């Protein structure tokens, strides 16, 4: 809903879910007409039935056919590959949607591809990415997608129709070196780490052995292979590290899977063995690693950005994030003790994120130094994410004399690294964007920086990268000149979401999507806002009917949370004087490191956001502020989160209504 508060009247009401169904006969046409950010389709959209043909290279830009690779004015062609055979393909689809939203433009053309559970490759349209679930997606493949007969044919198609591939397949075939090896054999440039290095880093047990050999503290673990489980050996391992074989607490997880899939807590050797057998029977993996449960530890994760020139790696670690697990109101012990799939990707009040962590400065420095060393040692490229634990009180199994000189020991406790993520999740609110936004990168800028760095590593892509950079700068200069010539005054707009109803989490997701889409329009100055009860949210009280309400205007980074409760708590944390001092110091340090390195790259466009503090208003104060600013208000209700073409239409309607508000009211 849109409100112009310059005068007391409502703008035309947007269509309801019921009336919207009448438009489904032509959803894609409406979506493309009303959503400027999705102006380019993939090869699959325009290919003749039953066959594939390259159409990206035939596209016109500014009325002219694309030039040769070395000629000025040529857009970059990116192949976005998602899906995969693992249970993580739902996360992969979400990542692909986010990447598509934030990198495509007149200077960068995206073609989309999908690999299903059976390892069959398809060319798909961007609109298809917005199916709600993997099942919905698979259902539409036969009728709407163009299938390749083999993966080799798929790779050959990529070699002639895209400049570079951006793989966003998580887990099997995406992070184990599978897709990378396929692309390497076809000489197709791609974003991310090469195949051999992926294979070495992705296996948790092998990576642990490598960490130990390189002098890092590691979590004591035991490898179990399918059909080779010896319970007596497992019991001996329990005893060797001081764990009770009857009830010692351990973590059981696949060695080659991500997103916390298959990760469980077990008590004692027998239960650990049973959980391992469960992973085997579900065919998640044929190797399982059993680790000591790090009681009292604090989990963290850190994004690394490679900013080196050519193939000279120069990793810079962004501000790490502390993952705080909060007590559940249930008595499910396992749910209360691990950062599981639900807590990572779904709205829940059982987790909170702190960027930077609430650790001593020496510990944060140790984390950043260790992550950088690991990135170099494993030969990672472009970007990655590494997870680990900080133990204020070291576990008994880590206090032996032989561990005294290993990396990870600090005055304040022990730092351990546990998981290397070759393709970090790229959902709208993922760690990548949370941490990048703290140091000056919007979604679009961090993703384009990653793509441009990847292009710079391939000599064959230097002309394409230079031409893309030239086109991007030309377009930006023209845009700025137009703004100056027309003396354009930006329309102030507020996107408000949250509230105190049971639909507040959907409202947050809706508002986040609308706000991010409206960010792409230069004639708008858009501010995200959280509506929240003045006395805060309580997990034990869902009745806020008698509560006064506040409105918080939010900086970019604070919007990127899964729940309104997280956003609300982050607002208070962001204005605590001690946290402000620590965050400012660390942010300035990281941004100086980034600027020093990226200034050597002629393609770097600079930082594009600032990390300001949130401001709290009473509801009436905020209304007065909006009136004074002659602003337009977008109220994000739950139905705005509908995926795909309907959301594209919503953004188009929003733009149209904003235009009417400006024309009629001011």
XYZ file of C-alpha atoms in Angstrom:
666
model
C 0.000 0.000 0.000
C 1.243 3.501 -0.821
C 0.427 6.634 1.113
C 1.317 10.208 0.240
C 1.404 12.046 3.543
C 1.671 15.457 1.927
C -2.127 15.488 1.818
C -4.738 13.290 3.533
C -5.780 10.890 0.785
C -5.062 7.325 -0.260
C -3.550 6.474 -3.584
C -5.252 3.787 -5.683
C -5.238 0.470 -3.833
C -2.983 -2.238 -5.210
C -4.596 -5.493 -6.398
C -5.371 -8.085 -3.767
C -4.266 -11.711 -4.029
C -7.777 -12.690 -5.079
C -8.034 -10.234 -7.956
C -4.441 -10.819 -8.965
C -5.171 -14.352 -10.109
C -7.114 -12.933 -13.022
C -3.866 -11.676 -14.526
C -2.100 -15.022 -14.593
C -2.802 -15.514 -18.278
C 0.054 -13.167 -19.106
C 2.298 -12.991 -16.045
C 5.692 -12.877 -17.757
C 4.723 -10.096 -20.145
C 3.468 -7.980 -17.283
C 6.521 -8.750 -15.208
C 8.906 -7.761 -17.981
C 6.908 -4.642 -18.776
C 6.745 -3.435 -15.211
C 10.098 -4.534 -13.810
C 12.941 -2.544 -15.393
C 15.602 -4.533 -13.525
C 14.572 -7.708 -15.360
C 14.834 -6.333 -18.857
C 16.991 -9.143 -20.230
C 15.898 -12.721 -20.657
C 17.940 -15.861 -21.035
C 18.639 -17.951 -24.086
C 15.821 -20.318 -23.196
C 13.157 -17.616 -23.498
C 13.734 -16.922 -27.167
C 15.093 -20.217 -28.421
C 13.022 -22.010 -31.019
C 11.044 -25.003 -29.669
C 13.076 -28.162 -29.301
C 16.458 -26.602 -29.837
C 18.842 -24.113 -28.278
C 20.422 -21.169 -29.966
C 22.627 -18.350 -28.752
C 20.663 -15.139 -28.466
C 22.677 -13.165 -25.944
C 25.304 -12.279 -28.532
C 22.572 -11.072 -30.917
C 21.071 -8.636 -28.428
C 21.217 -4.951 -29.146
C 22.432 -2.459 -26.594
C 21.556 1.199 -27.140
C 20.338 0.246 -30.594
C 23.607 -1.346 -31.662
C 24.705 -4.957 -31.880
C 27.270 -5.953 -29.241
C 30.815 -5.242 -30.310
C 33.694 -7.669 -30.404
C 35.244 -8.580 -27.076
C 37.931 -5.926 -27.259
C 35.689 -3.151 -28.560
C 34.318 -0.491 -26.234
C 30.661 -0.835 -25.316
C 30.215 -4.560 -25.047
C 28.154 -5.959 -22.141
C 29.474 -8.913 -20.183
C 27.610 -12.205 -20.647
C 27.265 -14.203 -17.425
C 25.935 -17.745 -17.159
C 24.222 -18.319 -13.816
C 24.163 -22.040 -12.941
C 22.072 -23.297 -10.007
C 20.336 -26.426 -8.683
C 22.371 -29.571 -8.207
C 21.704 -33.081 -6.874
C 21.882 -32.355 -3.143
C 19.248 -31.297 -0.621
C 20.783 -27.820 -0.776
C 19.295 -27.018 -4.176
C 16.524 -25.003 -2.516
C 19.208 -22.736 -1.072
C 20.860 -22.685 -4.489
C 17.658 -21.403 -6.104
C 17.392 -18.656 -3.494
C 21.016 -17.688 -4.111
C 20.445 -17.620 -7.867
C 17.409 -15.353 -7.515
C 19.397 -12.942 -5.406
C 22.396 -12.911 -7.748
C 20.134 -12.399 -10.766
C 18.316 -9.505 -9.095
C 21.501 -7.677 -8.224
C 23.920 -8.148 -11.132
C 21.819 -7.943 -14.276
C 21.570 -4.701 -16.193
C 22.120 -3.154 -19.609
C 25.857 -3.664 -19.146
C 25.627 -7.255 -17.879
C 23.425 -9.882 -19.503
C 22.515 -12.985 -17.515
C 21.563 -16.367 -18.953
C 20.188 -18.860 -16.423
C 20.795 -22.600 -16.233
C 19.615 -25.347 -13.907
C 20.956 -28.804 -13.073
C 18.379 -31.187 -11.615
C 18.713 -34.088 -9.181
C 19.491 -36.459 -12.036
C 22.381 -34.262 -13.227
C 20.494 -33.099 -16.316
C 21.217 -29.536 -17.458
C 18.586 -27.060 -18.672
C 18.535 -23.531 -20.048
C 15.787 -21.635 -18.242
C 14.256 -18.184 -18.298
C 14.872 -15.751 -15.425
C 11.151 -15.869 -14.658
C 11.401 -19.600 -13.933
C 13.846 -18.958 -11.095
C 11.000 -17.519 -9.065
C 9.106 -20.768 -8.556
C 8.385 -21.055 -4.846
C 9.971 -24.445 -4.102
C 12.333 -26.898 -5.818
C 9.330 -29.167 -6.437
C 7.460 -26.353 -8.187
C 10.585 -25.660 -10.177
C 11.097 -29.264 -11.282
C 7.429 -29.559 -12.258
C 7.829 -26.772 -14.822
C 11.090 -27.966 -16.357
C 9.614 -30.286 -18.977
C 7.250 -27.707 -20.423
C 9.232 -24.487 -20.063
C 12.948 -25.334 -20.158
C 15.320 -26.449 -22.887
C 17.295 -29.573 -21.968
C 20.842 -30.443 -23.017
C 21.455 -34.062 -23.965
C 24.652 -34.307 -21.878
C 26.673 -32.216 -19.460
C 29.402 -32.033 -22.100
C 26.960 -30.463 -24.553
C 25.950 -28.046 -21.813
C 29.595 -27.045 -21.263
C 30.112 -26.568 -25.015
C 27.070 -24.297 -25.111
C 28.483 -22.209 -22.267
C 31.847 -21.938 -24.015
C 30.270 -20.180 -27.002
C 27.409 -18.267 -25.380
C 28.720 -16.728 -22.155
C 31.918 -14.962 -21.139
C 32.019 -16.301 -17.595
C 29.967 -18.673 -15.437
C 28.809 -17.857 -11.915
C 28.108 -21.230 -10.216
C 25.704 -21.026 -7.277
C 25.322 -24.760 -6.645
C 25.825 -25.552 -2.967
C 27.103 -28.902 -1.731
C 27.572 -31.850 -4.081
C 28.659 -30.989 -7.637
C 28.904 -27.312 -6.675
C 31.538 -27.203 -3.938
C 33.242 -30.569 -4.390
C 34.867 -29.552 -7.678
C 32.291 -31.170 -9.980
C 30.959 -28.161 -11.895
C 34.422 -26.585 -11.819
C 36.037 -29.607 -13.493
C 33.333 -29.639 -16.171
C 33.980 -25.972 -16.952
C 37.761 -26.347 -16.866
C 37.668 -29.129 -19.459
C 35.627 -26.884 -21.762
C 37.907 -23.872 -21.094
C 35.012 -21.867 -19.671
C 36.039 -19.146 -17.179
C 34.113 -19.210 -13.904
C 33.780 -17.414 -10.588
C 35.349 -19.150 -7.611
C 37.890 -21.779 -6.675
C 39.373 -24.329 -9.154
C 38.261 -27.968 -9.032
C 41.270 -29.570 -7.320
C 41.300 -26.950 -4.583
C 37.529 -27.350 -4.087
C 37.935 -31.096 -3.692
C 40.669 -30.625 -1.095
C 38.812 -28.042 0.998
C 35.239 -29.359 0.812
C 35.803 -32.684 2.596
C 35.587 -31.788 6.295
C 37.779 -34.651 7.477
C 40.518 -34.079 4.923
C 40.432 -30.340 5.602
C 40.782 -31.035 9.330
C 43.875 -33.159 8.698
C 45.309 -30.385 6.529
C 44.622 -27.783 9.218
C 46.375 -29.914 11.808
C 49.373 -30.416 9.536
C 49.621 -26.652 9.039
C 49.755 -25.989 12.779
C 46.138 -24.998 13.443
C 44.178 -26.186 16.446
C 41.447 -28.578 15.309
C 38.372 -30.173 16.839
C 39.061 -33.820 17.813
C 37.143 -36.011 15.361
C 36.585 -39.586 14.213
C 35.911 -40.649 10.617
C 33.239 -43.264 9.875
C 32.882 -44.714 6.371
C 29.829 -46.555 5.093
C 29.942 -50.312 5.769
C 33.160 -49.851 7.767
C 31.794 -48.748 11.142
C 33.671 -50.433 14.004
C 31.903 -49.554 17.265
C 34.796 -50.807 19.363
C 37.142 -48.330 17.655
C 34.608 -45.556 18.161
C 34.395 -46.376 21.877
C 38.194 -46.309 22.104
C 38.211 -42.867 20.496
C 35.697 -41.615 23.066
C 38.011 -42.782 25.829
C 41.155 -41.359 24.229
C 39.810 -37.802 24.360
C 38.215 -38.070 27.792
C 34.598 -38.548 26.705
C 32.282 -40.977 28.474
C 31.383 -43.662 25.930
C 27.874 -43.918 27.420
C 26.818 -40.262 27.291
C 29.679 -38.135 25.941
C 28.301 -35.324 23.807
C 29.337 -35.188 20.145
C 28.300 -33.746 16.799
C 27.634 -36.171 13.934
C 27.654 -34.777 10.391
C 28.357 -35.696 6.766
C 31.881 -34.908 5.643
C 30.724 -33.570 2.262
C 27.542 -31.570 2.756
C 26.676 -28.042 3.807
C 23.842 -25.907 5.166
C 23.861 -28.026 8.355
C 22.052 -30.793 6.460
C 22.319 -34.067 8.366
C 24.010 -32.431 11.382
C 22.811 -33.853 14.717
C 23.847 -34.040 18.357
C 24.469 -37.494 19.857
C 25.194 -38.774 23.366
C 27.576 -41.695 23.674
C 29.209 -44.008 21.160
C 26.119 -46.121 20.442
C 23.892 -43.156 19.639
C 26.646 -41.577 17.537
C 26.945 -44.801 15.529
C 23.167 -44.911 15.007
C 23.114 -41.321 13.767
C 25.948 -42.117 11.368
C 23.984 -45.072 10.010
C 21.018 -42.738 9.543
C 23.097 -40.411 7.375
C 24.217 -43.397 5.296
C 20.677 -44.742 4.906
C 19.394 -41.331 3.772
C 22.220 -41.291 1.216
C 23.342 -37.831 2.291
C 26.965 -39.000 2.222
C 28.990 -42.189 2.522
C 31.454 -40.640 4.964
C 30.586 -39.212 8.388
C 32.688 -37.217 10.808
C 32.057 -37.364 14.568
C 33.369 -34.352 16.483
C 33.605 -33.345 20.116
C 30.764 -31.004 21.037
C 32.358 -27.665 21.939
C 30.489 -26.918 25.152
C 30.381 -23.222 25.979
C 31.754 -22.204 22.601
C 30.595 -19.315 20.431
C 30.179 -19.957 16.708
C 31.394 -17.439 14.134
C 31.587 -17.114 10.369
C 33.730 -14.891 8.165
C 33.508 -13.858 4.509
C 36.752 -13.512 2.560
C 37.075 -11.310 -0.512
C 40.017 -11.835 -2.853
C 41.230 -8.429 -4.056
C 44.554 -9.424 -5.625
C 45.626 -8.640 -9.167
C 45.472 -11.378 -11.810
C 46.209 -14.691 -10.056
C 48.068 -13.115 -7.145
C 45.700 -13.871 -4.290
C 45.233 -11.132 -1.701
C 42.436 -12.183 0.659
C 40.824 -9.601 2.909
C 38.518 -10.866 5.633
C 35.405 -8.761 6.213
C 33.903 -8.201 9.657
C 33.167 -11.681 11.086
C 29.734 -12.496 12.487
C 29.064 -14.116 15.848
C 26.161 -16.562 15.787
C 24.401 -16.495 19.151
C 22.090 -19.428 19.806
C 19.327 -18.515 22.216
C 17.326 -20.844 24.429
C 14.235 -22.385 22.921
C 10.944 -22.526 24.764
C 10.810 -26.233 23.943
C 12.651 -29.012 25.710
C 14.187 -30.451 22.572
C 17.844 -30.706 23.573
C 19.159 -31.225 20.058
C 17.247 -28.239 18.706
C 18.711 -26.109 21.497
C 22.347 -26.883 20.876
C 23.220 -26.561 17.178
C 22.960 -23.965 14.430
C 20.769 -26.168 12.258
C 19.156 -25.723 8.843
C 16.051 -24.024 10.243
C 18.044 -21.516 12.232
C 20.206 -20.683 9.236
C 17.510 -20.099 6.653
C 14.063 -19.723 8.245
C 12.579 -17.103 10.571
C 13.220 -18.114 14.176
C 13.659 -16.348 17.493
C 16.371 -18.789 18.572
C 19.349 -17.112 16.901
C 20.911 -13.653 16.853
C 23.789 -12.307 14.760
C 26.433 -9.850 15.935
C 28.692 -8.199 13.333
C 31.428 -7.742 14.451
C 31.458 -10.432 17.179
C 31.305 -9.513 20.848
C 34.787 -11.015 21.290
C 37.966 -9.311 22.524
C 39.841 -7.416 19.810
C 42.732 -9.905 19.950
C 40.342 -12.768 19.221
C 38.784 -10.973 16.233
C 42.268 -10.257 14.884
C 43.152 -13.947 15.336
C 40.022 -14.983 13.425
C 40.743 -12.621 10.526
C 44.401 -13.637 10.364
C 43.604 -17.359 10.477
C 40.877 -17.148 7.845
C 43.204 -15.239 5.519
C 45.942 -17.860 5.980
C 43.506 -20.682 5.213
C 42.222 -18.945 2.082
C 45.786 -18.729 0.776
C 46.837 -22.208 1.876
C 43.898 -23.988 0.233
C 44.277 -21.948 -2.964
C 40.780 -20.445 -2.819
C 39.719 -17.778 -5.301
C 37.437 -14.713 -5.522
C 35.410 -15.274 -2.344
C 34.589 -17.877 0.278
C 33.232 -18.267 3.806
C 34.962 -20.008 6.707
C 33.203 -21.009 9.932
C 34.627 -21.740 13.333
C 34.344 -21.512 17.111
C 35.716 -19.350 19.881
C 36.056 -21.118 23.244
C 36.578 -18.740 26.185
C 37.393 -21.837 28.253
C 39.243 -24.458 26.168
C 37.806 -27.973 26.084
C 39.724 -30.631 28.007
C 40.567 -32.403 24.763
C 42.368 -29.265 23.500
C 44.563 -28.543 26.508
C 47.382 -31.016 25.886
C 50.945 -29.688 25.838
C 51.349 -30.507 22.143
C 48.623 -27.980 21.300
C 50.295 -25.138 23.153
C 52.151 -23.706 20.165
C 49.429 -24.119 17.563
C 47.573 -21.306 15.828
C 44.355 -20.397 17.635
C 45.614 -19.961 21.190
C 44.970 -16.468 22.545
C 45.080 -14.814 25.938
C 41.282 -14.883 26.030
C 40.578 -18.396 24.773
C 40.847 -20.700 21.786
C 39.918 -20.128 18.134
C 39.161 -23.141 15.927
C 38.185 -23.313 12.259
C 35.771 -26.081 11.265
C 34.123 -25.550 7.862
C 35.235 -24.104 4.529
C 32.376 -22.965 2.288
C 33.519 -22.627 -1.320
C 30.233 -21.105 -2.524
C 28.741 -19.120 0.317
C 24.965 -18.741 0.465
C 23.772 -15.629 -1.373
C 20.198 -15.219 -0.203
C 19.053 -11.624 0.333
C 19.920 -11.706 4.049
C 22.900 -14.066 3.927
C 26.200 -13.621 5.766
C 27.822 -12.428 2.533
C 25.547 -9.403 2.312
C 25.385 -8.797 6.066
C 29.157 -8.515 6.303
C 29.662 -6.721 2.974
C 27.105 -4.050 3.872
C 29.045 -3.264 7.044
C 32.053 -2.187 4.965
C 30.439 -0.188 2.174
C 29.140 -2.743 -0.345
C 25.534 -2.993 -1.486
C 24.281 -6.343 -2.802
C 24.956 -5.281 -6.369
C 28.388 -3.807 -5.698
C 29.781 -6.822 -3.811
C 28.506 -9.294 -6.423
C 29.811 -7.238 -9.332
C 33.144 -6.837 -7.551
C 33.375 -10.632 -7.238
C 32.524 -11.106 -10.926
C 34.994 -8.446 -12.039
C 37.776 -9.938 -9.935
C 37.068 -13.372 -11.405
C 37.234 -11.919 -14.925
C 40.601 -10.340 -14.150
C 42.094 -13.781 -13.398
C 41.505 -15.094 -16.922
C 43.768 -13.587 -19.626
C 41.184 -14.466 -22.280
C 38.636 -12.284 -20.475
C 40.756 -9.147 -20.122
C 39.296 -7.558 -23.306
C 35.749 -8.468 -22.257
C 36.308 -7.141 -18.749
C 37.790 -3.896 -20.087
C 34.915 -3.447 -22.521
C 32.370 -4.151 -19.769
C 34.076 -1.670 -17.444
C 34.102 0.964 -20.178
C 30.413 0.433 -20.919
C 29.483 0.559 -17.228
C 31.353 3.829 -16.744
C 29.865 5.306 -19.904
C 26.353 4.455 -18.723
C 27.018 5.813 -15.238
C 28.445 9.060 -16.623
C 25.434 9.487 -18.894
C 23.108 8.878 -15.974
C 24.875 11.438 -13.794
C 24.888 13.984 -16.621
C 21.151 13.518 -17.089
C 20.540 14.072 -13.391
C 22.577 17.294 -13.449
C 20.988 18.517 -16.691
C 17.447 17.916 -15.472
C 18.265 19.146 -11.983
C 16.443 16.066 -10.760
C 15.221 16.193 -7.178
C 14.894 12.751 -5.708
C 11.510 11.680 -4.395
C 11.732 10.714 -0.739
C 10.102 7.346 -0.047
C 9.791 5.149 3.028
C 9.210 1.398 3.020
C 7.718 0.346 6.348
C 7.404 -3.262 7.509
C 7.206 -5.378 10.635
C 4.464 -4.565 13.110
C 3.120 -6.752 15.855
C 0.856 -9.248 14.097
C 1.521 -12.906 13.359
C 2.402 -11.890 9.776
C 5.231 -9.562 10.763
C 7.976 -11.897 9.494
C 6.399 -12.085 6.041
C 6.042 -8.302 6.133
C 9.783 -8.019 6.844
C 10.645 -10.234 3.865
C 8.194 -8.327 1.673
C 9.530 -4.953 2.716
C 13.119 -6.054 2.246
C 12.399 -7.196 -1.315
C 10.553 -3.997 -2.222
C 13.215 -1.780 -0.632
C 16.045 -3.575 -2.444
C 14.235 -3.332 -5.784
C 13.498 0.376 -5.361
C 17.173 0.980 -4.547
C 17.868 0.572 -8.241
C 16.060 3.782 -9.257
C 18.132 6.960 -9.232
C 15.159 9.293 -8.831
C 14.200 7.775 -5.465
C 15.678 8.247 -2.001
C 14.336 5.169 -0.202
C 14.554 4.561 3.549
C 13.583 1.219 5.147
C 11.654 1.431 8.428
C 10.705 -1.061 11.137
C 7.393 -0.746 12.984
C 7.735 -2.401 16.410
C 6.055 -2.441 19.843
C 7.559 0.203 22.124
C 8.057 -2.343 24.892
C 9.721 -4.813 22.529
C 8.930 -8.318 21.368
C 8.548 -11.145 23.857
C 8.613 -14.840 22.870
C 6.152 -15.513 25.671
C 3.645 -12.836 24.674
C 2.117 -12.475 21.221
C -0.600 -10.035 22.324
C 0.643 -6.527 21.560
C -2.814 -4.938 21.298
C -2.232 -2.572 24.201
C 1.300 -1.612 23.243
C 2.448 1.718 21.855
C 4.495 1.530 18.678
C 7.820 2.935 17.555
C 9.294 3.312 14.099
C 13.011 2.824 13.479
C 14.654 4.200 10.345
C 17.267 1.616 9.433
C 20.715 1.648 7.853
C 21.277 -0.804 5.026
C 22.986 -3.502 7.089
C 20.327 -3.762 9.808
C 17.555 -4.699 7.384
C 19.339 -7.933 6.498
C 17.877 -10.182 9.185
C 15.435 -13.103 9.234
C 12.990 -11.774 11.861
C 11.609 -8.494 13.141
C 12.908 -9.487 16.572
C 16.453 -9.686 15.196
C 16.131 -6.299 13.502
C 14.717 -4.723 16.666
C 17.472 -6.135 18.880
C 20.128 -5.104 16.343
C 18.860 -1.510 16.488
C 19.494 -1.289 20.225
C 22.889 -2.969 19.885
C 23.869 -0.564 17.098
C 23.440 2.501 19.329
C 25.269 1.163 22.385
C 28.309 3.468 22.811
C 30.784 0.620 23.338
C 29.534 -1.285 20.295
C 29.578 1.899 18.209
C 33.247 2.466 19.088
C 34.295 -1.128 18.371
C 32.308 -1.403 15.147
C 33.554 1.934 13.817
C 37.190 1.074 14.513
C 37.005 -2.374 12.912
C 34.951 -1.165 9.956
C 37.431 1.623 9.236
C 40.304 -0.865 9.439
C 38.714 -3.282 6.959
C 37.627 -0.533 4.568
C 41.155 0.897 4.491
C 42.528 -2.558 3.664
C 39.958 -2.967 0.895
C 40.481 0.502 -0.530
C 44.265 0.129 -0.557
C 44.036 -3.125 -2.521
C 41.084 -2.347 -4.788
C 42.489 1.040 -5.800
C 44.967 -0.963 -7.905
C 42.058 -2.371 -9.938
C 40.908 -0.012 -12.677
C 37.477 -1.646 -12.675
C 36.623 -0.978 -9.011
C 33.758 1.515 -8.760
C 34.167 2.317 -5.058
C 31.933 1.739 -2.061
C 28.303 2.679 -2.508
C 26.679 2.632 0.938
C 27.404 3.988 4.408
C 26.665 2.207 7.665
C 24.724 4.808 9.639
C 23.018 4.406 12.984
C 19.308 3.604 13.295
C 17.003 6.328 14.623
C 13.941 5.691 16.779
C 10.724 7.705 16.518
C 7.358 7.356 18.149
C 4.760 6.506 15.534
C 3.373 10.055 15.624
C 6.852 11.608 15.398
C 7.586 9.478 12.366
C 4.318 10.466 10.657
C 5.155 14.136 11.246
C 8.650 13.565 9.839
C 7.259 11.907 6.717
C 4.787 14.741 6.174
C 7.522 17.341 6.504
C 9.653 15.464 3.974
C 6.687 15.303 1.549
C 7.440 11.631 1.238
C 5.579 8.637 -0.089
C 5.101 5.635 2.207
C 5.046 2.052 1.006
C 3.375 -0.262 3.533
C 4.725 -3.788 3.025
C 1.971 -6.278 3.766
C 2.334 -10.043 3.707
C 1.074 -10.555 0.141
C 3.985 -8.565 -1.265
C 6.299 -11.495 -0.662
C 4.688 -13.622 -3.356
C 7.554 -14.857 -5.509
C 8.181 -14.491 -9.194
C 6.231 -12.442 -11.661
C 3.688 -11.226 -9.122
C 6.371 -9.533 -7.075
C 7.784 -7.973 -10.252
C 4.342 -6.554 -11.003
C 4.128 -5.255 -7.454
C 7.351 -3.314 -7.850
C 6.138 -1.946 -11.171
C 2.873 -0.809 -9.580
C 4.846 0.727 -6.741
C 6.904 2.752 -9.231
C 3.767 3.862 -11.051
C 2.070 4.921 -7.824
C 5.172 6.768 -6.655
C 5.100 8.710 -9.918
C 1.427 9.594 -9.437
C 2.100 10.647 -5.856
C 4.846 13.008 -7.010
C 2.795 14.415 -9.901
C -0.481 14.879 -8.035
C 0.715 15.901 -4.589
C 3.753 18.088 -4.953
